[in-house]
Coordinates of C-alpha atoms and ligand atoms in Angstrom, one line a residue:
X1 CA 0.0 0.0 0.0
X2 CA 1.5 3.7 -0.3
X3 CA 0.5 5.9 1.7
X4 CA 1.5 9.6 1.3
X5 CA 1.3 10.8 5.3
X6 CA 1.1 14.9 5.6
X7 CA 1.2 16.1 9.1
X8 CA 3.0 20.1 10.4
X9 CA 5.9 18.5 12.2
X10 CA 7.3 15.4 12.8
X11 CA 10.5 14.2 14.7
X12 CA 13.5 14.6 14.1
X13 CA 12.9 17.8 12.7
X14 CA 10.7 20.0 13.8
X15 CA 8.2 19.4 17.2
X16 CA 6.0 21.3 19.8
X17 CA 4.0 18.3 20.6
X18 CA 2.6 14.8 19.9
X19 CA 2.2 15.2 16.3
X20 CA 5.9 15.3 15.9
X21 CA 6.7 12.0 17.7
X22 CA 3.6 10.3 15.8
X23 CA 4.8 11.4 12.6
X24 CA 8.5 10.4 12.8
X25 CA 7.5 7.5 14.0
X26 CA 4.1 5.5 12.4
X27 CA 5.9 5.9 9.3
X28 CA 8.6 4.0 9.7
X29 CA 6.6 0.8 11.4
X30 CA 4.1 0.9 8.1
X31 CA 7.3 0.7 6.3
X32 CA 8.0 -2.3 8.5
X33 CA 4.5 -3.7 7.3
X34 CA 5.2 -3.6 4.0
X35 CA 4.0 0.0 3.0
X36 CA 5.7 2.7 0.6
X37 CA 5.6 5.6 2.7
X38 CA 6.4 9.0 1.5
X39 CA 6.1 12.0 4.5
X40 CA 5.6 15.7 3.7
X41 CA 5.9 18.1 6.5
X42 CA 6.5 22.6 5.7
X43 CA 10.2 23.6 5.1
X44 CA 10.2 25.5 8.7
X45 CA 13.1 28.1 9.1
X46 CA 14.1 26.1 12.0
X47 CA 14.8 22.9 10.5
X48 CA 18.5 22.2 10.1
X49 CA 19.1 21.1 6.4
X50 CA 22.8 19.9 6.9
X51 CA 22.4 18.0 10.5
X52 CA 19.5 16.5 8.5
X53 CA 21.1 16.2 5.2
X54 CA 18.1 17.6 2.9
X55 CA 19.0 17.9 -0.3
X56 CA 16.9 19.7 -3.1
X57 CA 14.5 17.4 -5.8
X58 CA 15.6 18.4 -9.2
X59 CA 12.9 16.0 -10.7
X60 CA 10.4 18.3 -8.8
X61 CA 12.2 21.7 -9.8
X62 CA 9.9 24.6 -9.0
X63 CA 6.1 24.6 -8.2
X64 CA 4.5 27.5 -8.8
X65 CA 1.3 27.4 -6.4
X66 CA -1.4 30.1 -6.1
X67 CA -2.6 31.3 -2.6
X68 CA -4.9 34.5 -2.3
X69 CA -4.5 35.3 -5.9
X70 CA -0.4 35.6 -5.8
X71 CA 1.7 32.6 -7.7
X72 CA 4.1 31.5 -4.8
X73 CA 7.3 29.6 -6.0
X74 CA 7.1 26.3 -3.9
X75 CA 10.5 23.6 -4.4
X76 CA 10.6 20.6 -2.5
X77 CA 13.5 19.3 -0.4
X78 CA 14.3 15.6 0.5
X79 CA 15.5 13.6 3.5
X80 CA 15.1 9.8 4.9
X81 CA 13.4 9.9 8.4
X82 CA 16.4 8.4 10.5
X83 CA 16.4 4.3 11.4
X84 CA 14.0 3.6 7.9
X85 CA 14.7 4.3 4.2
X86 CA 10.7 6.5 4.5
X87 CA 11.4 9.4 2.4
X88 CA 10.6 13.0 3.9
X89 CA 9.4 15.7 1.5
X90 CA 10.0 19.0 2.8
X91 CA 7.3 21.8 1.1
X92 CA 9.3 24.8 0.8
X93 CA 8.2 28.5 0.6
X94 CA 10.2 31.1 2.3
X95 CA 7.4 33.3 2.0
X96 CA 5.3 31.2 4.5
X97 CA 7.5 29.3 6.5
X98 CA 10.6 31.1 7.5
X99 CA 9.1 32.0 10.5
X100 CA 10.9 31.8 14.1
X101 CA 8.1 29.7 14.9
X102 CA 6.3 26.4 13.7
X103 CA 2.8 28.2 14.3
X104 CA 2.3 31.8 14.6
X105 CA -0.4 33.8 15.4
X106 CA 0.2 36.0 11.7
X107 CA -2.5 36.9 9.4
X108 CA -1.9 34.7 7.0
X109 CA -1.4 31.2 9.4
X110 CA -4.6 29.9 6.9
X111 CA -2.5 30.4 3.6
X112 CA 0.7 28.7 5.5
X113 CA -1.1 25.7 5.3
X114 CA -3.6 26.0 2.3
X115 CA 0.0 26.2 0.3
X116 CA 1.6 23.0 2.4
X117 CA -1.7 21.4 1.3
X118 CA -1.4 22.2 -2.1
X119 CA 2.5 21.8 -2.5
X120 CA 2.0 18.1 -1.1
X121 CA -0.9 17.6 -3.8
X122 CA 1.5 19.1 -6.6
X123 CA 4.5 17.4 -5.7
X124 CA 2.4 13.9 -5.9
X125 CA 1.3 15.4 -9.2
X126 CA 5.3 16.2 -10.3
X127 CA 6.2 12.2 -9.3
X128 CA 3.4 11.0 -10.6
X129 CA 2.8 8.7 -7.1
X130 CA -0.8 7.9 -6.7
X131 CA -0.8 7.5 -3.3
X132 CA -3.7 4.5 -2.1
X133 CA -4.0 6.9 0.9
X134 CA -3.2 10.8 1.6
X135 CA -3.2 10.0 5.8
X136 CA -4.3 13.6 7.0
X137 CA -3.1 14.7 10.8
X138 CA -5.5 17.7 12.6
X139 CA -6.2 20.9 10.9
X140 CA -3.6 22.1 9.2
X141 CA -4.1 19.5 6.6
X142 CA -7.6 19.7 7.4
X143 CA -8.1 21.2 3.5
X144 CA -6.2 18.1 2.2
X145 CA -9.4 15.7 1.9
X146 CA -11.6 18.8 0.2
X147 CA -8.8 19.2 -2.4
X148 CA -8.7 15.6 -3.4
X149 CA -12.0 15.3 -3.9
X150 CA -12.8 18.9 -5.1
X151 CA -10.4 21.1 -6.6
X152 CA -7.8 18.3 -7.8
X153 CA -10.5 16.2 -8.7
X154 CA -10.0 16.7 -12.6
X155 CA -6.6 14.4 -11.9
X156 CA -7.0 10.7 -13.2
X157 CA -4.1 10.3 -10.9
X158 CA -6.3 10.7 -7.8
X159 CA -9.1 8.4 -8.3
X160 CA -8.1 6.0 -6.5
X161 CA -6.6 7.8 -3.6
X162 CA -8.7 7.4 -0.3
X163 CA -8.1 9.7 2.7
X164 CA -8.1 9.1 6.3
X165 CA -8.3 12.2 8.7
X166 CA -6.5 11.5 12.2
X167 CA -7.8 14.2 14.9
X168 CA -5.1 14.7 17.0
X169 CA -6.8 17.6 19.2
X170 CA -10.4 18.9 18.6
X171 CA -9.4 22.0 20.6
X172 CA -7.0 23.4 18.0
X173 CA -9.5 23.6 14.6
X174 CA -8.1 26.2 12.4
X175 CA -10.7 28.5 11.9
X176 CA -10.7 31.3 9.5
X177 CA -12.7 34.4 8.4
X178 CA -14.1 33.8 4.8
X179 CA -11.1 35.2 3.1
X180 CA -10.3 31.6 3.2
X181 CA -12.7 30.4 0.4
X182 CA -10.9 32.9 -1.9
X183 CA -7.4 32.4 -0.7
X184 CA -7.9 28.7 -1.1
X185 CA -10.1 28.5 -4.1
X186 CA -12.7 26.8 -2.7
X187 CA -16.3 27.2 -3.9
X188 CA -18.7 29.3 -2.6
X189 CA -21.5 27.1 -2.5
X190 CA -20.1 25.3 0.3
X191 CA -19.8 28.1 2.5
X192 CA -23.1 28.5 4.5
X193 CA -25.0 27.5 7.5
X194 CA -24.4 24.6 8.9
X195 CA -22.6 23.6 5.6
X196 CA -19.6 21.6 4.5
X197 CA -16.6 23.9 5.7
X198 CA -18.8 26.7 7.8
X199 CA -18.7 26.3 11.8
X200 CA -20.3 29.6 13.3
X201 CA -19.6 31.4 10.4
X202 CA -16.3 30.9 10.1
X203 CA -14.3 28.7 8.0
X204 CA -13.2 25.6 9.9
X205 CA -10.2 23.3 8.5
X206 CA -11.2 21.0 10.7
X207 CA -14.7 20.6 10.2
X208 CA -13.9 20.6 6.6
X209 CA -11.4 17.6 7.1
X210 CA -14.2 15.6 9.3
X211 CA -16.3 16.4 6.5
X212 CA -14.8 15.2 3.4
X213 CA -12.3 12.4 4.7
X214 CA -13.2 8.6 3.9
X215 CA -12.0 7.6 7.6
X216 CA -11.4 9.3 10.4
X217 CA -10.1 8.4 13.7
X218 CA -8.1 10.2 17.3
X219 CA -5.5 8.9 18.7
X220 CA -7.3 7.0 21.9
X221 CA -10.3 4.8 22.0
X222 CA -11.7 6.5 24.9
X223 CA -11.3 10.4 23.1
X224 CA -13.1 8.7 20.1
X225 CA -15.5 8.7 22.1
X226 CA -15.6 11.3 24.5
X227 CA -15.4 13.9 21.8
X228 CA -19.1 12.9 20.7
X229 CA -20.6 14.7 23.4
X230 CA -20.6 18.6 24.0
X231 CA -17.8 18.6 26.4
X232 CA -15.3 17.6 24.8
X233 CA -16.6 18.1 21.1
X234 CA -15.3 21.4 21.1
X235 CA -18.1 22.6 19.0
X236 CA -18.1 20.0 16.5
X237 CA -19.7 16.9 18.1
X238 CA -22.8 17.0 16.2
X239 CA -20.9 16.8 12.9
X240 CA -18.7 13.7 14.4
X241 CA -22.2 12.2 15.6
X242 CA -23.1 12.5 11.9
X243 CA -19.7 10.5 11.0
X244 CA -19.9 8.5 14.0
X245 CA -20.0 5.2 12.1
X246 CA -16.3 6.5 10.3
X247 CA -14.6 7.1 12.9
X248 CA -12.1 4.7 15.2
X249 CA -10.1 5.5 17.9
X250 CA -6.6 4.3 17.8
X251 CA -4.0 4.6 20.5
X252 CA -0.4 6.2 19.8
X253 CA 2.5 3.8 20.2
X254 CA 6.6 5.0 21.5
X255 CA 9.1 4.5 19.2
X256 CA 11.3 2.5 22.3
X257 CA 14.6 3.0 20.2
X258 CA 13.9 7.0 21.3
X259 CA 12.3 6.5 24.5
X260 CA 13.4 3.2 26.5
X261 CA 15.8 3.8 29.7
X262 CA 18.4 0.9 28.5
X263 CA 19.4 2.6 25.8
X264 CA 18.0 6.2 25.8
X265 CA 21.2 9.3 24.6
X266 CA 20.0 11.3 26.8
X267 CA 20.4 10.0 30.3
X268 CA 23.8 8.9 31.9
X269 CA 22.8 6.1 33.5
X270 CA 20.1 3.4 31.7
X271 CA 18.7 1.3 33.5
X272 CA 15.6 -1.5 33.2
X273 CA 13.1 -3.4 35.0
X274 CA 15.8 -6.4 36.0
X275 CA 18.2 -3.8 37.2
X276 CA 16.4 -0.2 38.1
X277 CA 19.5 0.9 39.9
X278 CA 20.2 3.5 37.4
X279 CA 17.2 5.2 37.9
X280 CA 18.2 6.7 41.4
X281 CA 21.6 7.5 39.9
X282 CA 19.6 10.1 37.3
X283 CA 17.6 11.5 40.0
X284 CA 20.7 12.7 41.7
X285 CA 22.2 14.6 38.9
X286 CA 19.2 16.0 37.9
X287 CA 18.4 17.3 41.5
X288 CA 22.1 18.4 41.3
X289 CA 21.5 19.5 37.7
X290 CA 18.5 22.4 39.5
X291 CA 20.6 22.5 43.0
X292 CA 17.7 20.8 44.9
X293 CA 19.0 18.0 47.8
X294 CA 18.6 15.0 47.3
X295 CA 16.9 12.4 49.7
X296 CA 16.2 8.8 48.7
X297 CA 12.6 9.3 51.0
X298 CA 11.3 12.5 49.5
X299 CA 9.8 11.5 45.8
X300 CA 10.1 13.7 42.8
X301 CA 7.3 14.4 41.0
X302 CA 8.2 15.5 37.4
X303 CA 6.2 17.4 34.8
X304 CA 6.7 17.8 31.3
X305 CA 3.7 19.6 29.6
X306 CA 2.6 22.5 27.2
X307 CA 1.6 25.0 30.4
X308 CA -2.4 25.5 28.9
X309 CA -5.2 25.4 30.5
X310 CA -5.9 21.7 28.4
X311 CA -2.9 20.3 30.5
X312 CA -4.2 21.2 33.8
X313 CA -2.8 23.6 34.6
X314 CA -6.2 25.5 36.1
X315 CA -6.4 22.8 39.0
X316 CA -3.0 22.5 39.7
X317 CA -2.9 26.1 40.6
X318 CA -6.2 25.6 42.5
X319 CA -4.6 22.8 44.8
X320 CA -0.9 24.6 44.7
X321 CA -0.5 25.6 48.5
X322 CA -1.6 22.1 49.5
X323 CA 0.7 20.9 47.0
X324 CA 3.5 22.2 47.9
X325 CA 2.8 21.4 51.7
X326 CA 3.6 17.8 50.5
X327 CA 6.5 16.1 51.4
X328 CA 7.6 15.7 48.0
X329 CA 9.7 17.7 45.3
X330 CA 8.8 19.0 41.6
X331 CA 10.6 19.4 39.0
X332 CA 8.8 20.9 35.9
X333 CA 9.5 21.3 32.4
X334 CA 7.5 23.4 30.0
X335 CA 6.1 26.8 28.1
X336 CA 2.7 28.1 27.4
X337 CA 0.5 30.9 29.0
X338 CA 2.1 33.3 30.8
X339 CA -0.2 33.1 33.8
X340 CA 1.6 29.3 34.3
X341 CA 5.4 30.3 33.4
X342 CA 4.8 33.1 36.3
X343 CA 3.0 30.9 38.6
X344 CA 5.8 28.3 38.2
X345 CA 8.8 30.7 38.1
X346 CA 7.8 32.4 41.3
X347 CA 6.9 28.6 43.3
X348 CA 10.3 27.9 42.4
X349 CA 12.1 31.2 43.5
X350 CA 10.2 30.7 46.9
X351 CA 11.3 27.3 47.6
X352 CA 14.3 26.6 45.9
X353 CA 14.6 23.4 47.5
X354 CA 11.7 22.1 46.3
X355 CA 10.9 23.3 42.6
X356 CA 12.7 23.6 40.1
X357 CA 11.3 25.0 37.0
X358 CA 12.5 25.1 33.5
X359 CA 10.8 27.5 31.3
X360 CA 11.1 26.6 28.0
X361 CA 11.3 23.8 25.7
X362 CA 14.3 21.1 26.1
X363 CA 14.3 17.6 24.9
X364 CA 17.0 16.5 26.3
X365 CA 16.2 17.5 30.0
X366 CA 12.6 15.5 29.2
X367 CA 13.9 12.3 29.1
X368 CA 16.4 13.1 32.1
X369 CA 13.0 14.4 34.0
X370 CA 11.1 10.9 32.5
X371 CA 14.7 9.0 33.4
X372 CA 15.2 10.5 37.3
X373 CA 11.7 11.4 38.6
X374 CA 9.8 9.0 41.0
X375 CA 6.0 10.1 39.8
X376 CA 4.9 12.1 36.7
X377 CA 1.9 14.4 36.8
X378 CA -0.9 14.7 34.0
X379 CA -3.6 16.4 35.4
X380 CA -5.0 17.3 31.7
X381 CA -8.7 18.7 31.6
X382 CA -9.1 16.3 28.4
X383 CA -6.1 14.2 26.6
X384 CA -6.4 12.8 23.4
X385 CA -3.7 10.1 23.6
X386 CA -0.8 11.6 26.0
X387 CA 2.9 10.5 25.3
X388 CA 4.6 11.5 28.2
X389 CA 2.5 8.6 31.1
X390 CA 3.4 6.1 28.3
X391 CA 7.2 7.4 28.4
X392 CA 6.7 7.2 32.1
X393 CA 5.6 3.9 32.5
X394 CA 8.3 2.4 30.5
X395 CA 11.1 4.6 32.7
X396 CA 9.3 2.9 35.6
X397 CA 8.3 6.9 37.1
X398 CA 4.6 6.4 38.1
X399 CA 2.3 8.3 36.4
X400 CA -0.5 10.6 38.3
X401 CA -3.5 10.9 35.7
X402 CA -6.8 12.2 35.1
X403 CA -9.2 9.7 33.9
X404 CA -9.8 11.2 30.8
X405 CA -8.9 10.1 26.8
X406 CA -5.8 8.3 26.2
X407 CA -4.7 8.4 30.1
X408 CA -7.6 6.0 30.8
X409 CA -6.7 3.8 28.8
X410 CA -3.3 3.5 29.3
X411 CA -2.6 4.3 33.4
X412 CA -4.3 1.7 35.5
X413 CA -5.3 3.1 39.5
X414 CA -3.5 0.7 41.8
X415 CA -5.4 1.4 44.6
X416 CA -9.0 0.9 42.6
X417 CA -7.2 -2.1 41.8
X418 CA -6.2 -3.4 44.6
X419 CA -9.7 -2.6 45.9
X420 CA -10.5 -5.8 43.5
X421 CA -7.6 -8.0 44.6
X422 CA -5.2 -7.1 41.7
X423 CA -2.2 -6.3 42.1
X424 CA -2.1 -4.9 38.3
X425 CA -2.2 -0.8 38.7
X426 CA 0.2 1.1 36.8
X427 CA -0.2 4.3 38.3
X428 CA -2.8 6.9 40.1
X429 CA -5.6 8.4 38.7
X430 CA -8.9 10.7 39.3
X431 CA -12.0 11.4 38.2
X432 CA -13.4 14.9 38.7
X433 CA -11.4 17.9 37.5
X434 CA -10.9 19.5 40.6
X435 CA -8.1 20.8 42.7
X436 CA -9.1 18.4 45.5
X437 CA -9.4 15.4 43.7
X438 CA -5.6 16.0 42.3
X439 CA -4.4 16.7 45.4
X440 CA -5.6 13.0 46.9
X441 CA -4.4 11.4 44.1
X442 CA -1.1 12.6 44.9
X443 CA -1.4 11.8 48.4
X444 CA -2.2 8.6 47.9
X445 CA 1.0 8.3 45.4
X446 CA 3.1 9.4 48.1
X447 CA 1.2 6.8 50.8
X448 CA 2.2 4.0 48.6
X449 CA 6.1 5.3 47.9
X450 CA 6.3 4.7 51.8
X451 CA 6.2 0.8 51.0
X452 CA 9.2 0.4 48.8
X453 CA 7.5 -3.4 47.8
X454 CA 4.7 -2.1 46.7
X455 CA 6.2 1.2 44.8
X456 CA 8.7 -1.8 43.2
X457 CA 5.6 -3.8 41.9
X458 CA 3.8 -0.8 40.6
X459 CA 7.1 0.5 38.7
X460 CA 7.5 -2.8 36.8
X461 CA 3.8 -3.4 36.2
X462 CA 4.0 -0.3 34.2
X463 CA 7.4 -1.3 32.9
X464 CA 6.9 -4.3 31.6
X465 CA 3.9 -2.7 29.8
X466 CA 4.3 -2.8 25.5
X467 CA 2.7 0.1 23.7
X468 CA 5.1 0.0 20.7
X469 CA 4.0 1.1 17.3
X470 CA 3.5 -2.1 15.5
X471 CA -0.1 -3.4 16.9
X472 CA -1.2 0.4 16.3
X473 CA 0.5 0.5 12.6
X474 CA -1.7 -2.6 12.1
X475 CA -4.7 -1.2 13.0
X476 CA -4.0 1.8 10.9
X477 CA -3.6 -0.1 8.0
X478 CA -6.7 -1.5 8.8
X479 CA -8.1 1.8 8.5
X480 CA -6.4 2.4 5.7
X481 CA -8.5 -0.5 3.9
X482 CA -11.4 0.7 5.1
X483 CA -11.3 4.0 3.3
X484 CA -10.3 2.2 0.5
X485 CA -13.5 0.9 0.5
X486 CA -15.2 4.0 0.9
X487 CA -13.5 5.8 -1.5
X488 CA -14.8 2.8 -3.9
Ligands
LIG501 P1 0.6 17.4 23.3 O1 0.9 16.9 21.9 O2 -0.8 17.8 23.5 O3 1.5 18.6 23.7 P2 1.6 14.8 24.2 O4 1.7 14.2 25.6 O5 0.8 14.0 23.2 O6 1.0 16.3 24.3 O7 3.0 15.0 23.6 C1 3.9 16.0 24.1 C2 5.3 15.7 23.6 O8 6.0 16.9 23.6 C3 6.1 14.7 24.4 O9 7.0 14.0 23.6 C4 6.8 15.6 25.4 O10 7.9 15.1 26.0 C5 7.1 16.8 24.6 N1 7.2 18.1 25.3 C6 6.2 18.9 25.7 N2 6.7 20.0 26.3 C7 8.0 19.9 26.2 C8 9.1 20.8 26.6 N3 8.9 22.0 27.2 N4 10.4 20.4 26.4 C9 10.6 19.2 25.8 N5 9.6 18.3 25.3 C10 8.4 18.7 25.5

């Protein structure tokens, strides 16, 4: 099968978030399966083309592509994503995407992406690759599914080419004043109430993606389903009622050659579930690394997390004097909202010795913080999939979680658990999105680090735990014969 996979960053080259890790790695595990996978991700500014060798496509040459009536000069630049001969296809427009940042708040964010959507549509056009499947990621390729079936649909080459729509977030949609329709070419008749690509009278990428793909699916069983109601539809859980029957949920797997403590770059001491000696080891310089003390009974509760509102953030700062009354430490790694940088710069200049904070964003620090921490916090409001609990149960640091999306179905409460005679929990977890409820979760975290039996057993139940890519790049490839289908 080839799948064509368009997402706005993927590791190793550019990443704020999930996304990234998703797309550097599914693509190389359907390569595994037997796919032909080509990825296409914007030429950002902040991409290094000689760490990551990119060299320019001569076949492709120039593309000229037309966004809000002015013919952009588009050229496409080539690299193989690292550990897998998958071949990366970088859409470059200086105009658009020599930016300092991956997204930017500019006037013209919507054209950034109409022309990545385009230039991946041209470029397929320039190889002449008719893809089986054009595997759409949240709305910045949103347009992608309209385009195939729309404005492109005059090309033979396409006919065949289903396309699956994976909705990482719902809370991020991409929406746009009407300028869009122009600046995209899209046609007016599907602009109004209610209609194809309109969500309260703006145009919504989105909605548009949800709307035209074959497939479409999030990244967690349980956020499949949760965004079908009004809480956590965002807005657009009547049109994914209307789809309901298309869409899947499938859970994100770790590529364990970046994240697994035995062998991970990062972290001077590796370590596993036969011998977790190492782990105390990396607490030690990391504590040293923020000049905290170090004490084998106090536990360290990392956090690694975009600081929004989303993440938590809102009840941690509700529960934050009981918190910190804890007998614990906190080490926390992140960027976002102001109001949270503040609130976490000024916790940790009042007690030095127990916060550290790191403003900013630093990837090698988050696999020390996954690597030496004893407990990991993710308190998120809603959480599509998560990465970071799944990191932390294979670096054998306990996650704390809300019961909510891809944390419920990956964390497992021990105590709940045990209530049943199990001794299977993974982790900690809560219902209610409250201050209080966090705060008892934690507490009872810290009850059960007490017993150094028990903390062992919940460590390597999470441990021994296998969310790798392959059972997931199966079932995406099930999916991905499913639209087939659809697409007839
Ligand atoms: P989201 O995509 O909603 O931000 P995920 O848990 O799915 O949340 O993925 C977040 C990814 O980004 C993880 O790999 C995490 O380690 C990483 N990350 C988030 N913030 C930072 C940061 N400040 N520094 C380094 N890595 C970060």
């Amino acid at each position: 099968m080839k799948i064509a996979f368009a997402a706005a960053e993927a590791v190793p080259y550019a990443k704020t978030g999930g996304l990234a890790d998703v797309a550097g790695s599914l693509p190389k595990e359907l390569e595994k399966l037997g796919c032909e996978v080509k990825v296409f991700i914007p030429k950002y500014f902040l991409i290094d083309e000689e760490k990551h060798k990119l060299h320019y496509n001569w076949d492709i040459g120039e593309m000229p592509i037309r966004i809000n009536g002015i013919t952009r000069s588009v050229h496409v630049l080539q690299s193989i994503l690292p550990g897998s001969n998958v071949e990366v296809n970088f859409i470059d427009c200086p105009h658009y995407f020599h930016r300092h940042r991956i997204y930017t708040n500019d006037v013209d964010e919507d054209e950034r992406f109409i022309l990545f959507s385009k230039g991946v549509i041209e470029t397929l056009q320039r190889m002449k690759w008719a893809p089986d499947i054009i595997h759409c990621n949240d709305w910045q390729t949103g347009l992608l599914p309209l385009f195939v079936k729309d404005n492109y649909n005059w090309d033979r080459l396409f006919d065949e080419t289903a396309t699956l729509f994976t909705i990482h977030n719902i809370g991020y949609q991409g929406r746009f004043s009407t300028s869009v329709l122009f600046n995209a070419e899209i046609r007016e008749e599907l602009f109004y109430p209610n209609g194809p690509v309109e969500h309260n009278g703006t145009v919504s990428f989105m909605k548009t993606g949800i709307v035209f793909a074959d497939i479409l699916n999030t990244v967690s069983n349980k956020y499949s389903h949760e965004i079908l109601k009004p809480d956590l539809g965002a807005g657009l859980d009547g049109i994914l009622m209307e789809r309901k029957e298309d869409l899947y949920g499938i859970l994100n797997g770790v590529d364990y050659s970046i994240w697994n403590p035995k062998t991970d770059e990062y972290i001077p001491y590796h370590y596993s579930s036969e011998d977790l000696s190492g782990k105390i080891k990396n607490k030690r310089i990391l504590l040293e690394h923020f000049n905290m003390p170090f004490e084998v009974t106090v536990p360290l509760i990392g956090i690694v997390s975009r600081m929004v509102a989303q993440k938590g953030f809102d009840i941690f700062s509700e529960a934050i004097n009981n918190l910190m009354n804890l007998n614990a430490q906190w080490l926390i790694l992140g960027s976002g909202e102001d109001q949270y940088e503040q609130l976490f710069r000024e916790i940790a200049h009042k007690l030095p010795q127990k916060v550290g904070t790191y403003i900013g964003y630093n990837n090698e620090l988050s696999h020390l913080i996954e690597a030496g921490a004893d407990m990991f916090l993710m308190p998120s409001r809603y959480e599509p999939c998560g990465l970071n609990q799944i990191y932390s149960l294979k670096y054998g640091t306990v996650p704390i979680v809300k019961k909510t999306g891809g944390l419920a179905d990956t964390v497992h409460d021990w105590d709940e658990l045990i209530s049943f005679g199990l001794e299977t929990g993974t982790g900690f977890s809560f219902n209610h999105h409250t201050g209080y409820a966090l705060l008892t979760s934690v507490q009872r975290a810290l009850n059960n680090f007490k017993n150094k039996t028990v903390w062992k057993k919940i460590q390597l139940n999470g441990m021994v735990k296998d969310y790798s890519w392959k059972h997931s790049a199966e079932q995406y490839i099930e999916l991905y014969r499913l639209a087939k289908k659809k697409r007839g």
